[in-house]
mmCIF file of C-alpha atoms in Angstrom:
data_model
loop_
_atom_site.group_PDB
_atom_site.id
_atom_site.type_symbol
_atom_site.label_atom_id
_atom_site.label_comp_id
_atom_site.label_asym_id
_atom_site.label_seq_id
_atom_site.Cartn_x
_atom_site.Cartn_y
_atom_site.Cartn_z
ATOM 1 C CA UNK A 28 0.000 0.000 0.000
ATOM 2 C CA UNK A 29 1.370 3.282 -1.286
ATOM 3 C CA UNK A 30 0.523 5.846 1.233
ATOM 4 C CA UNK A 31 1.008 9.797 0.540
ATOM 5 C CA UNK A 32 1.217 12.989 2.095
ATOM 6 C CA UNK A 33 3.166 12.077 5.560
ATOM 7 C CA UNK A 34 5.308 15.207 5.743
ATOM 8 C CA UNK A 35 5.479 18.294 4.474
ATOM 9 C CA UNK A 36 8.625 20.468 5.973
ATOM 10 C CA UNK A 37 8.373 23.174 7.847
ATOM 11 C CA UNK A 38 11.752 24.877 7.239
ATOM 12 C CA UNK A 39 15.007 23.826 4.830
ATOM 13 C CA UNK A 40 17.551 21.943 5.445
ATOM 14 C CA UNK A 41 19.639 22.716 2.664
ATOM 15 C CA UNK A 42 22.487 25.509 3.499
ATOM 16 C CA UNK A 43 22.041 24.520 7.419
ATOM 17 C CA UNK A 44 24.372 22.950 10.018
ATOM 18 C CA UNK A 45 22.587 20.259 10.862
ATOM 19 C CA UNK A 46 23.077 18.227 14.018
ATOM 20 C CA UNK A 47 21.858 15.096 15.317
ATOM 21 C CA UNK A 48 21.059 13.187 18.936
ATOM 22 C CA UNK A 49 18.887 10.913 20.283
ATOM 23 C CA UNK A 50 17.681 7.665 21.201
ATOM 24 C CA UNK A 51 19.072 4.897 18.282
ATOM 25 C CA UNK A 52 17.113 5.520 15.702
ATOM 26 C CA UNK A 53 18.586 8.966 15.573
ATOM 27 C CA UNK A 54 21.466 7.123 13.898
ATOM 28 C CA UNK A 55 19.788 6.451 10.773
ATOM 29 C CA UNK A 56 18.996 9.836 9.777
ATOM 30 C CA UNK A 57 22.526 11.337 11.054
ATOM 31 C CA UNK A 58 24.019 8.569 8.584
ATOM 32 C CA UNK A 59 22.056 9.422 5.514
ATOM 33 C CA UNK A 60 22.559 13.237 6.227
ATOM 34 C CA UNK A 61 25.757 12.840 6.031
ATOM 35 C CA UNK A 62 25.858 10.283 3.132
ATOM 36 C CA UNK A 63 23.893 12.331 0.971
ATOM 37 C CA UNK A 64 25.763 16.135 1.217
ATOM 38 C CA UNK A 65 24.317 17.888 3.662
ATOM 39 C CA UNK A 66 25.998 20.104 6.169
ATOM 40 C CA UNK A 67 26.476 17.346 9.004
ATOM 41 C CA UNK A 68 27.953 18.622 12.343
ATOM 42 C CA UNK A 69 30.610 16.895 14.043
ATOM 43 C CA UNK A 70 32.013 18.116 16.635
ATOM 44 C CA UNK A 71 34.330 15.163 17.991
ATOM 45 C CA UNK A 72 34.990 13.291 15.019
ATOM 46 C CA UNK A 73 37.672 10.401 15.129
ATOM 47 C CA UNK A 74 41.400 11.131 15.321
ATOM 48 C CA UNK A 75 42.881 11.282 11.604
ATOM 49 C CA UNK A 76 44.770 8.283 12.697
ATOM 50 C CA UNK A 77 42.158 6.187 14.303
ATOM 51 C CA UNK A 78 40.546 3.161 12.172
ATOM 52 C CA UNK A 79 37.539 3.402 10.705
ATOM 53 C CA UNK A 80 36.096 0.634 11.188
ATOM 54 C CA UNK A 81 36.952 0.633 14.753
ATOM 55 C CA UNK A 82 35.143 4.404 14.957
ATOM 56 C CA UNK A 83 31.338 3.094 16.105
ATOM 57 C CA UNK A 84 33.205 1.262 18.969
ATOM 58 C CA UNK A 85 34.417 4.021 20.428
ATOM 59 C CA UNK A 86 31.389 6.249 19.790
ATOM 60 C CA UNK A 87 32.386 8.272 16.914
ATOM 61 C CA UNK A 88 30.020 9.401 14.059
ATOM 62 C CA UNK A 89 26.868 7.850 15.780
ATOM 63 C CA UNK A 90 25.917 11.234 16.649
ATOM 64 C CA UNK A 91 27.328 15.166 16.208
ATOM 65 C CA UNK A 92 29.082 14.468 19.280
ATOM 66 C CA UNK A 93 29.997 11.516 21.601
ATOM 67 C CA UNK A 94 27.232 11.503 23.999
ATOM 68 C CA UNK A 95 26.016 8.037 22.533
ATOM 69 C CA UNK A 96 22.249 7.630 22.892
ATOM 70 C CA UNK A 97 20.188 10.107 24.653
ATOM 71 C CA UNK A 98 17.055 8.168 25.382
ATOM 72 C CA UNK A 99 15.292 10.664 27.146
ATOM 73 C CA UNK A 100 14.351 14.450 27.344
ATOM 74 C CA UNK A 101 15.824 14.608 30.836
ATOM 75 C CA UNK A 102 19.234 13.361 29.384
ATOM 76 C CA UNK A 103 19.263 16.230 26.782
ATOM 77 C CA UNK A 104 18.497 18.689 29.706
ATOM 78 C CA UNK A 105 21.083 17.918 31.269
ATOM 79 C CA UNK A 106 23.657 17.408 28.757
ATOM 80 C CA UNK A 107 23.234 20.818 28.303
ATOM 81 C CA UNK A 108 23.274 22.097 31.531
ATOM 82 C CA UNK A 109 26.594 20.309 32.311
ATOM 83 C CA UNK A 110 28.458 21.636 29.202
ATOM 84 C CA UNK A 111 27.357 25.711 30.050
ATOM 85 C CA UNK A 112 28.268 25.000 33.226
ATOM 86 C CA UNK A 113 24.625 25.052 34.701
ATOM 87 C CA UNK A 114 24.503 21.488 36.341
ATOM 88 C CA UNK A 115 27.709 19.937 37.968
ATOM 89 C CA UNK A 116 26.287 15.730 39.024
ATOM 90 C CA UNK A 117 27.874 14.471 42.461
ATOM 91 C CA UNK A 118 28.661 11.416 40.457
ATOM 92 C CA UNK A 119 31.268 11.649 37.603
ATOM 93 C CA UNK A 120 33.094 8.351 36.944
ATOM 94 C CA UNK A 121 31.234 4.679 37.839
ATOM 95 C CA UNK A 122 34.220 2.377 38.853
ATOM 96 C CA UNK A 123 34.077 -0.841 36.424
ATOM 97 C CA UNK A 124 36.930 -4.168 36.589
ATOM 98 C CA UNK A 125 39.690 -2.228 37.795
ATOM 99 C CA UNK A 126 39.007 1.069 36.188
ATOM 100 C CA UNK A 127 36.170 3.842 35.314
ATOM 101 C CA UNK A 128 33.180 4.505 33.356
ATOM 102 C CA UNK A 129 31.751 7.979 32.360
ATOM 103 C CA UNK A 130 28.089 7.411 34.055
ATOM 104 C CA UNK A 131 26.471 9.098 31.380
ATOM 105 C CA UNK A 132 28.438 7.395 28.680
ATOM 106 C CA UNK A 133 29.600 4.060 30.208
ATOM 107 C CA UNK A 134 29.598 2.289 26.811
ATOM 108 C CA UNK A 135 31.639 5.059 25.278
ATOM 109 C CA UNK A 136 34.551 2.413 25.056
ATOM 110 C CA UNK A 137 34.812 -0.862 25.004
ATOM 111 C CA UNK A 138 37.460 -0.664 27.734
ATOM 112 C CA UNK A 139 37.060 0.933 31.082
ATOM 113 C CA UNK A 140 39.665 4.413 31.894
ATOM 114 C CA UNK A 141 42.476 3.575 33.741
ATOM 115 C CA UNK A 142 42.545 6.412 36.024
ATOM 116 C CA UNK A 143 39.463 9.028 36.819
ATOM 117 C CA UNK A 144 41.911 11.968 35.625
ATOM 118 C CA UNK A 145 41.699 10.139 32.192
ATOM 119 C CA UNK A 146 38.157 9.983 32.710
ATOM 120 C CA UNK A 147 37.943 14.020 33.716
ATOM 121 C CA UNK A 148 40.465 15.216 30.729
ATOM 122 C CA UNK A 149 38.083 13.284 27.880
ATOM 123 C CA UNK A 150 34.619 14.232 29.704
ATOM 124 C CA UNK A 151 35.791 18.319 29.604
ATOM 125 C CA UNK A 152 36.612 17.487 25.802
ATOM 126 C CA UNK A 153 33.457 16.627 25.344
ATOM 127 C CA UNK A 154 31.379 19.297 26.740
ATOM 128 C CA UNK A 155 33.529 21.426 24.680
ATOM 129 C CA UNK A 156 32.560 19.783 21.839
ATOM 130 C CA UNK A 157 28.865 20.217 23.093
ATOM 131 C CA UNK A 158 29.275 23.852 23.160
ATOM 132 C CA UNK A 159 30.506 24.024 20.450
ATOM 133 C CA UNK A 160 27.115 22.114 18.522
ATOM 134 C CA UNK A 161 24.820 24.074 20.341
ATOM 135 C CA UNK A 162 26.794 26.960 19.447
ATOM 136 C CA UNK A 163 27.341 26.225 15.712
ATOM 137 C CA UNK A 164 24.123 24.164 15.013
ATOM 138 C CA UNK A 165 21.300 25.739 12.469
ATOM 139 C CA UNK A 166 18.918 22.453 13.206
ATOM 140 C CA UNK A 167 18.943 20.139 15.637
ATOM 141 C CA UNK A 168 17.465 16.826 15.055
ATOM 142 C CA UNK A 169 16.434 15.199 17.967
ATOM 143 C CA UNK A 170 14.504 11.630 18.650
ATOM 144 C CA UNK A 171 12.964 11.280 21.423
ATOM 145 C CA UNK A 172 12.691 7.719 22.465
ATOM 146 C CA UNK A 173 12.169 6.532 25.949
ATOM 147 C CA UNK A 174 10.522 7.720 28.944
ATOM 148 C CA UNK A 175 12.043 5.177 31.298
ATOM 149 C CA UNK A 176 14.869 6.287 33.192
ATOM 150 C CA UNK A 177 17.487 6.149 36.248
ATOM 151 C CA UNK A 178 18.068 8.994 38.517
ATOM 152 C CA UNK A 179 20.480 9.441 41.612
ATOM 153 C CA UNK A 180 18.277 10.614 44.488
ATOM 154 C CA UNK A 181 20.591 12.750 45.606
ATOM 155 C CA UNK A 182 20.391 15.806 43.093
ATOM 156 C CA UNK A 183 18.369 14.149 40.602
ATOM 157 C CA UNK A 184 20.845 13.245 37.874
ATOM 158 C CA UNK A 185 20.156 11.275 35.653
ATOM 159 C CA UNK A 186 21.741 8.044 33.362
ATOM 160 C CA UNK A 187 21.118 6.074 30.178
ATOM 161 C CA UNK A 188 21.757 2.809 31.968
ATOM 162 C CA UNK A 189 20.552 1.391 35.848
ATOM 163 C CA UNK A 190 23.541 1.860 38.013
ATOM 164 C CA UNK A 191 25.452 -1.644 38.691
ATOM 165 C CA UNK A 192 25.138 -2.803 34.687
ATOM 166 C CA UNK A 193 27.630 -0.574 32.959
ATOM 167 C CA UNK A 194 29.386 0.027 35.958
ATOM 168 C CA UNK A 195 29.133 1.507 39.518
ATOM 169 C CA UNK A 196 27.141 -0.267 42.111
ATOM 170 C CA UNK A 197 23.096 -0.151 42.450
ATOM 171 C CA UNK A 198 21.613 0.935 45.257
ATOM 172 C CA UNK A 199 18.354 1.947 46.478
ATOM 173 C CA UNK A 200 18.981 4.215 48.665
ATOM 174 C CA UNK A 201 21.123 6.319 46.245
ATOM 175 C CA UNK A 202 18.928 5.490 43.339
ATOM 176 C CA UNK A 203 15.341 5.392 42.225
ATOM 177 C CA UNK A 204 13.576 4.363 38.220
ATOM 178 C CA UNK A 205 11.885 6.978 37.002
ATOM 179 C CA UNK A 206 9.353 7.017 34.005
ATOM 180 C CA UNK A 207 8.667 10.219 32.989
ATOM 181 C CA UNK A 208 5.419 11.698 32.409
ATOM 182 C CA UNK A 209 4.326 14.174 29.656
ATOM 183 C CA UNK A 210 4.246 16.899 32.049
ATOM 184 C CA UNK A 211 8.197 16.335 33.025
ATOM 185 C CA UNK A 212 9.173 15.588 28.921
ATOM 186 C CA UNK A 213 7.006 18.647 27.844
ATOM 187 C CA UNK A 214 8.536 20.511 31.197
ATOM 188 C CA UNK A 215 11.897 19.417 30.123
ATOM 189 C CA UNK A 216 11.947 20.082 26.466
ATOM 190 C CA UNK A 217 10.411 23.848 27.044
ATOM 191 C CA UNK A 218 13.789 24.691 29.463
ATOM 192 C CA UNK A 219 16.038 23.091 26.810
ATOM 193 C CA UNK A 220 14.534 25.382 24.470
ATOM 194 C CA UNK A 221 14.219 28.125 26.638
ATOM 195 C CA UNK A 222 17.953 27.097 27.138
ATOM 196 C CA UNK A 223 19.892 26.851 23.970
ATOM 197 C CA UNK A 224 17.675 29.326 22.197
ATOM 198 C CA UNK A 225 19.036 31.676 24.506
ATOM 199 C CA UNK A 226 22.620 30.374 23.638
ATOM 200 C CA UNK A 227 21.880 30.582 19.818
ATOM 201 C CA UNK A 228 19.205 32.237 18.785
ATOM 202 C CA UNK A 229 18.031 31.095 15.656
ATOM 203 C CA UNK A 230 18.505 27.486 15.982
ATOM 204 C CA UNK A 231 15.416 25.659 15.060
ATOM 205 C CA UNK A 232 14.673 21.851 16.083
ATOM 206 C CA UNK A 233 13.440 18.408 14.123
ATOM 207 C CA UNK A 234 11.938 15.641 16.341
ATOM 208 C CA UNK A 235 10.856 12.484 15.715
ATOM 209 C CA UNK A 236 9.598 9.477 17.509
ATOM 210 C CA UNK A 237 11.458 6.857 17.937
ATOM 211 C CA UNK A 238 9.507 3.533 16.313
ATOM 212 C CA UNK A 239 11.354 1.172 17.588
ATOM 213 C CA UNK A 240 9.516 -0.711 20.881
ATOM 214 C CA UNK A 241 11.368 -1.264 24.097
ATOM 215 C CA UNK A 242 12.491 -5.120 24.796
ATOM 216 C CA UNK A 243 12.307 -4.773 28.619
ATOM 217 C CA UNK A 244 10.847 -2.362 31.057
ATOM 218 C CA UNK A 245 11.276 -1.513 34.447
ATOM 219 C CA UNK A 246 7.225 -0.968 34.996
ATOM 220 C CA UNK A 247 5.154 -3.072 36.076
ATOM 221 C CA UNK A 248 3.392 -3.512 32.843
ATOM 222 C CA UNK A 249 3.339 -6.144 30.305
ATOM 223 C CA UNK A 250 6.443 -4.432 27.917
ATOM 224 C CA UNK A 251 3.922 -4.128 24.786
ATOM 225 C CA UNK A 252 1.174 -2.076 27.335
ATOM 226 C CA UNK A 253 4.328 -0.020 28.189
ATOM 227 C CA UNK A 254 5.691 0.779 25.032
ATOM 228 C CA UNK A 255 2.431 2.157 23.617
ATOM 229 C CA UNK A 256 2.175 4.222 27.298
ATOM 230 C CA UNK A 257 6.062 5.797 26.808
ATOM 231 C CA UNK A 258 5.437 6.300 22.537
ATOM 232 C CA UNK A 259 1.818 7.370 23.392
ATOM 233 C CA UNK A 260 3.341 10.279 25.602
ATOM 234 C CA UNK A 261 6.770 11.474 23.533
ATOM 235 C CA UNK A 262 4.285 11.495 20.086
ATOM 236 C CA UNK A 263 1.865 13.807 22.479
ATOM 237 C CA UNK A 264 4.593 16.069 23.373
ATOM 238 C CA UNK A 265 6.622 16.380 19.969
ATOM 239 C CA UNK A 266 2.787 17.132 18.730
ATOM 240 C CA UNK A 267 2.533 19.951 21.346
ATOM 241 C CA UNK A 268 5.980 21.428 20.947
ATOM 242 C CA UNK A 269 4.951 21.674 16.869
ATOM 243 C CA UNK A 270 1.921 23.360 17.366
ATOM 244 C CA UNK A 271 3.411 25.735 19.918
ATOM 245 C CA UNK A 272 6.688 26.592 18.387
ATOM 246 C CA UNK A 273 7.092 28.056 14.573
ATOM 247 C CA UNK A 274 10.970 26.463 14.545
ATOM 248 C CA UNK A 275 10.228 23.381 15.451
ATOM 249 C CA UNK A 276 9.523 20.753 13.419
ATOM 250 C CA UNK A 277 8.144 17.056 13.672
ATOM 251 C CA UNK A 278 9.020 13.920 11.228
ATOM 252 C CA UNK A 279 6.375 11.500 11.076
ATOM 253 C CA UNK A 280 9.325 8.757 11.246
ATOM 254 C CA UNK A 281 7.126 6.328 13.945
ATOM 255 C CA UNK A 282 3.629 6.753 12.461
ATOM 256 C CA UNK A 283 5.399 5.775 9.134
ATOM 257 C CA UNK A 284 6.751 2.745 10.782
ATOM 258 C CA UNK A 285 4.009 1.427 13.091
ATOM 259 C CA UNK A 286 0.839 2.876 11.056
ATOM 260 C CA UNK A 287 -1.332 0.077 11.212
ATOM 261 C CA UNK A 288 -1.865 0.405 7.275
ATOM 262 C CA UNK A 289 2.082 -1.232 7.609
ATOM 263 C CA UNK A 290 0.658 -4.478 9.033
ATOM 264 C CA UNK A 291 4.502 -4.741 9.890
ATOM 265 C CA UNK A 292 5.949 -4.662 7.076
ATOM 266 C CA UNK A 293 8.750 -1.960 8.160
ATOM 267 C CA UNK A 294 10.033 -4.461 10.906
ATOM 268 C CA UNK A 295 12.580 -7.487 10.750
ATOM 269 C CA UNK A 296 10.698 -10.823 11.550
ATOM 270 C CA UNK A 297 10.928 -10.207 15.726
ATOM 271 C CA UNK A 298 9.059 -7.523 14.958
ATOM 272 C CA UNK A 299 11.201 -4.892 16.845
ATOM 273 C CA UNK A 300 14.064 -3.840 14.728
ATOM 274 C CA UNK A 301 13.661 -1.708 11.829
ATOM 275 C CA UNK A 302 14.275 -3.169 8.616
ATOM 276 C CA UNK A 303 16.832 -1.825 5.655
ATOM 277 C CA UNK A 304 14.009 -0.914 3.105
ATOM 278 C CA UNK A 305 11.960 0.460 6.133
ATOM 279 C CA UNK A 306 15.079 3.124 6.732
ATOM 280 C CA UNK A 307 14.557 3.503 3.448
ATOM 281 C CA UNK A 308 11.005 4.357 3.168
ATOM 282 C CA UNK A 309 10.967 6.389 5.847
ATOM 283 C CA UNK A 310 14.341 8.259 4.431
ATOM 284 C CA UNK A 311 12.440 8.509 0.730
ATOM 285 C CA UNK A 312 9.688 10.292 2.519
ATOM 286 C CA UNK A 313 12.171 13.154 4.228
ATOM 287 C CA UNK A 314 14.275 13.087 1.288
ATOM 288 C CA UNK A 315 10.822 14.291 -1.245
ATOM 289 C CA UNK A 316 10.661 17.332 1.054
ATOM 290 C CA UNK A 317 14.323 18.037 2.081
ATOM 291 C CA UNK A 318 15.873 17.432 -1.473
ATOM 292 C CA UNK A 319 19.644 16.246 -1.030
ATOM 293 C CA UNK A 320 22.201 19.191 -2.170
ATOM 294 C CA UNK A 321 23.014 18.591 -5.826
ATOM 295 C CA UNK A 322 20.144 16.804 -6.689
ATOM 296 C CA UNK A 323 16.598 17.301 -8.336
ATOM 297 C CA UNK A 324 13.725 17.449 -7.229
ATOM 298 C CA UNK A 325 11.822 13.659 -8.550
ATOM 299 C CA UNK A 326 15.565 12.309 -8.634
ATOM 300 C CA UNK A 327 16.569 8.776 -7.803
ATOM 301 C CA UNK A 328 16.243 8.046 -3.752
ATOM 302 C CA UNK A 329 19.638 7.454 -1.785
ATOM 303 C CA UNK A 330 18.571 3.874 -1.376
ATOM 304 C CA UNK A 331 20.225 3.450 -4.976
ATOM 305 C CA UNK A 332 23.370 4.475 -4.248
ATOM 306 C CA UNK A 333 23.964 2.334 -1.366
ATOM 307 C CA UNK A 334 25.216 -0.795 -0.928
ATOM 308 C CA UNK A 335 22.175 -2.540 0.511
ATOM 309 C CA UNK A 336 24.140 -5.601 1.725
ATOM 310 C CA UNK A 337 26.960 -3.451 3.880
ATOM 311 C CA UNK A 338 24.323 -1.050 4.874
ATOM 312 C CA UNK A 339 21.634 -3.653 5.967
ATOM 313 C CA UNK A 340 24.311 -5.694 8.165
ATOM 314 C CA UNK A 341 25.662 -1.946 9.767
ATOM 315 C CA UNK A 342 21.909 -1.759 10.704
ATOM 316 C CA UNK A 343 22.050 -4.483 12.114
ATOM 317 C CA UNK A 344 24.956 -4.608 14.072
ATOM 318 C CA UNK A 345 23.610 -0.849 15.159
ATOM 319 C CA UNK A 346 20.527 -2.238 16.374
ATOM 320 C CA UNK A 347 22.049 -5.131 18.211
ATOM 321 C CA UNK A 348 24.241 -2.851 20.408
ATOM 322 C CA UNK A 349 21.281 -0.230 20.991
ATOM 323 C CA UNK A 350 19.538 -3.733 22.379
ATOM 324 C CA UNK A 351 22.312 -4.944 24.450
ATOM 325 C CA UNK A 352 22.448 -1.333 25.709
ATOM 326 C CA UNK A 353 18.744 -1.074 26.490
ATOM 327 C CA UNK A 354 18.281 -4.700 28.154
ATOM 328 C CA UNK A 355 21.568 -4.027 30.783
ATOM 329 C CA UNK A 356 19.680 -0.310 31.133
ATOM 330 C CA UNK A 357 16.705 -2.509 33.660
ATOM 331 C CA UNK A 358 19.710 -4.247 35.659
ATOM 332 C CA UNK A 359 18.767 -6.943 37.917
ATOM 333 C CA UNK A 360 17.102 -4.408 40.711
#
C-alpha cells in the first residue's frame, strides 16, 4: 500500500548545520545526512589516525558528538546544563573491573579508563565539543525515544543505563527508576529550548519518535502495554511542541513505521528492529521534502546508491548494540 502525504517540511535543510542526537534511531537519519551532502555537524569526530572501522566502537560518528544515545528528554536537559556550566552531578566516573566509566556514557569504550583523571580530561573534551554544537548548530534533530529512566536521588541526575550494569554499584537508597510523564518531557523540552535558544538564537529543532519498541521495562506492565504508554506520551509532546513553536519541526518517522496500514511490514521478523528498506522508506519520505544538495527534485532516492548488503548488516549490528544497551539499562534491581 502506497501511502502519501506524511510530511510536508516546515523549514530547509539545505544551506544549514545540521546536528543530530537521540535515542538509536537517531542514527539512521545522522548517517544518511551525512551520506547524501548535507551540512552534518561533528564536533568530535575520530582522530585522523584512528581506524575506521573501529570508529562506532568508540562512539564516533553515531551522533554530532559523543554523547552516545540520549534516550530521554531529561538526558538532553542535562547534557546541556553540564556543558554551560549550569549542572555539575555528584557522580562523575562509575568504577568498572579495575578502572572507570563515564556514568552518562559508560559504553563510550569498550574498555574501562584507567585512572578518573583520564576519565575528567576526555569528559571536559566533550562538553567542549557540546558547546561548540549548540553553538554552531542551524537544526537540531532530535529523537525522542524513551521515557524510562534512572536517577540518583541525591540531586536528581540522571543516566542512560541502571547503576550496577555498565558500571558503579546499584543501590536503592542512592537510586530510584523513574518514568517520565508528559508533564516532566514537555517541562523538560520547554527549558532546553528556553535554554539553547538563549545560547543561539536562531537554531530551530526536528523531532521524531522513535519507532522502535522497548524489549524490557522496568514498569510493572506487560512491555507491549508499556511501550504504547512511553510512545503514546513522547508522540503527544513532539505534537505539542509543533503546534506551539514556529521552529520546530516534527518527522512522522514512527507513524510511518508502526501505522497500522504497515501491518509490519517496516520491521525485521521479531518484529522490533527496523528493517533496511523500512530506513529507506521512511528516508524517501524526508528526502521528497528536504531534497539532497546537488540533486533534483523527482531524482533517484539514496537507497540506490547504497550498498544494501553493507548497509543492511551496519543496521544491524547498530541495532544489536542499541539492544544490548537497552536490556543491561533494567539491571537486575
Amino acid at each position: 500500500m502506497d501511502i502519501g502525504d506524511w510530511y510536508q517540511k516546515r523549514f530547509e535543510f539545505e544551506g544549514q548545520k545540521i546536528a543530530t542526537a537521540g535515542s538509536c534511531f537517531a542514527q539512521h537519519i545522522g548517517r544518511n545526512l551525512r551520506k547524501c551532502g548535507f551540512d552534518y555537524l561533528d564536533t568530535e569526530p575520530a582522530p585522523e589516525a584512528f581506524p575506521a572501522e573501529r570508529a562506532l566502537d568508540f562512539g564516533y560518528g553515531m551522533y554530532s558528538a559523543r554523547y552516545g544515545n540520549l534516550y530521554t528528554s531529561r538526558q538532553l536537559l542535562q547534557l546541556i546544563k553540564r556543558a554551560f556550566g549550569q549542572f555539575s552531578p555528584a557522580e562523575q566516573y562509575w568504577e568498572k573491573d579495575g578502572g572507570v566509566v563515564d556514568p552518562f556514557r559508560p559504553t563510550l569504550e569498550p574498555e574501562p579508563f584507567s585512572s578518573v583523571r583520564e576519565l575528567m580530561a576526555l569528559q571536559k573534551s566533550h562538553l567542549e565539543a557540546v558547546v561548540e554544537l549548540f553553538q554552531t548548530a542551524d537544526v537540531f534533530v532530535f529523537t525522542l525515544g524513551l521515557t524510562e529512566t534512572w536517577e540518583a536521588r541525591k540531586d536528581g541526575a540522571v543516566f542512560p543505563l541502571c547503576p550496577g550494569t555498565a558500571g558503579g554499584r546499584y543501590d536503592d537508597k542512592s537510586y530510584a527508576f523513574r518514568n517520565l510523564t508528559s508533564a516532566e518531557v514537555r517541562g523538560d523540552m520547554e527549558e532546553f529550548i528556553s535554554i539553547v535558544r538563549r545560547i543561539n538564537p536562531n537554531i530551530r529543532l526536528f523531532l521524531t519518535v522513535s519507532p522502535v519498541p522497548l524489549m524490557a521495562t522496568a514498569t510493572q506492565h506487560q512491555v507491549a502495554v508499556a511501550t504504547m504508554h512511553s510512545k503514546s506520551v513522547l508522540r503527544a509532546v513532539a505534537g505539542e511542541l509543533y503546534q506551539d513553536h514556529g521552529f520546530v519541526d516534527y518527522f512522522p518517522s514512527y507513524e510511518i513505521i508502526t501505522s497500522p496500514f504497515m501491518k509490519g511490514y517496516f520491521f525485521q521478523p521479531d518484529a522490533r528492529e527496523v528493517s533496511p528498506h523500512g530506513v529507506d522508506h521512511v528516508m524517501s519520505v524526508f528526502f521528497s521534502q528536504h531534497v539532497p544538495p546537488g540533486a533534483q527534485q523527482g531524482a533517484t532516492t539514496p537507497r540506490a546508491q547504497t550498498d544494501h548488503l553493507g548497509r543492511a548488516e551496519a543496521a544491524r549490528l547498530e541495532q544489536v548494540k542499541c539492544d544490548e544497551e537497552l536490556l543491561n539499562s533494567f539491571g537486575d534491581n
